[in-house]
Amino acid sequence: SSEQEKKVQVRIKTKGNEIDIKAKSCAARSSNELRNSAVKVLGGHRSGRRYKKPYTRNAYYTASAPGEPPAVRTGILRMSWKPKGESNGKGKYTARIESDVPYAEILEERSKNPRPYKDKIIEDAKPKVIQIFSQLK
């Protein structure tokens, strides 16, 4: 009967809305995991040259060696990452992070001695992101 069809359609729509809400939550939580991984990967010790910090007497920092993620000098790049969980409105969800630091892309790709960090961030966050999205099943 048409009454039963209406009930089924309502249940389908309700279930679709529940899945949509869960998927949005997974994208937001995964974006946070990416940000946490960025802070982790862009922190820590490096094995490059040791430099005196400008305008200081006895403060030094160790730069990153070629192929290592950039070393922390000011912490601006490390703390600049903002989580972005996005939806295209058609059931596709994206978890990402972005930085407004102008030299972020230069360090990754366009310098003669690149300091790659993006793939390391993704690899660090990947198990947690997979775990988060597996909750949609």
PDB file of C-alpha atoms in Angstrom, residues 10 16 29-30 33 65-67 75-76 80 82 87-88 91 100 104-107 112 114-115 119 121 126 136:
ATOM      1  CA  VAL A  10      10.687   8.138   5.745  1.00  0.00           C
ATOM      2  CA  GLY A  16      20.420   8.653   5.249  1.00  0.00           C
ATOM      3  CA  ARG A  29      37.555  14.133  13.691  1.00  0.00           C
ATOM      4  CA  SER A  30      39.917  12.986  10.931  1.00  0.00           C
ATOM      5  CA  GLU A  33      43.922  13.835  13.657  1.00  0.00           C
ATOM      6  CA  ALA A  65      68.856  17.834   7.127  1.00  0.00           C
ATOM      7  CA  PRO A  66      67.792  17.451   3.482  1.00  0.00           C
ATOM      8  CA  GLY A  67      64.809  15.107   3.291  1.00  0.00           C
ATOM      9  CA  GLY A  75      56.909  27.404  15.687  1.00  0.00           C
ATOM     10  CA  ILE A  76      54.723  29.443  13.338  1.00  0.00           C
ATOM     11  CA  SER A  80      49.435  27.233  11.809  1.00  0.00           C
ATOM     12  CA  LYS A  82      43.760  24.384  10.755  1.00  0.00           C
ATOM     13  CA  SER A  87      31.320  17.961   2.354  1.00  0.00           C
ATOM     14  CA  ASN A  88      30.383  18.494  -1.281  1.00  0.00           C
ATOM     15  CA  GLY A  91      27.802  12.365   0.098  1.00  0.00           C
ATOM     16  CA  ASP A 100      48.188  30.165   5.762  1.00  0.00           C
ATOM     17  CA  ALA A 104      54.734  26.097   3.749  1.00  0.00           C
ATOM     18  CA  GLU A 105      54.550  25.073   0.073  1.00  0.00           C
ATOM     19  CA  ILE A 106      58.058  26.350  -0.628  1.00  0.00           C
ATOM     20  CA  LEU A 107      59.523  24.112   2.076  1.00  0.00           C
ATOM     21  CA  LYS A 112      66.372  23.484  -4.053  1.00  0.00           C
ATOM     22  CA  PRO A 114      63.013  20.514  -0.069  1.00  0.00           C
ATOM     23  CA  ARG A 115      61.943  19.576   3.430  1.00  0.00           C
ATOM     24  CA  ASP A 119      53.425  12.541   3.222  1.00  0.00           C
ATOM     25  CA  ILE A 121      51.811  13.772   8.242  1.00  0.00           C
ATOM     26  CA  LYS A 126      46.376   7.288   8.401  1.00  0.00           C
ATOM     27  CA  LEU A 136      30.547   4.181   9.493  1.00  0.00           C
TER      28      LEU A 136
END
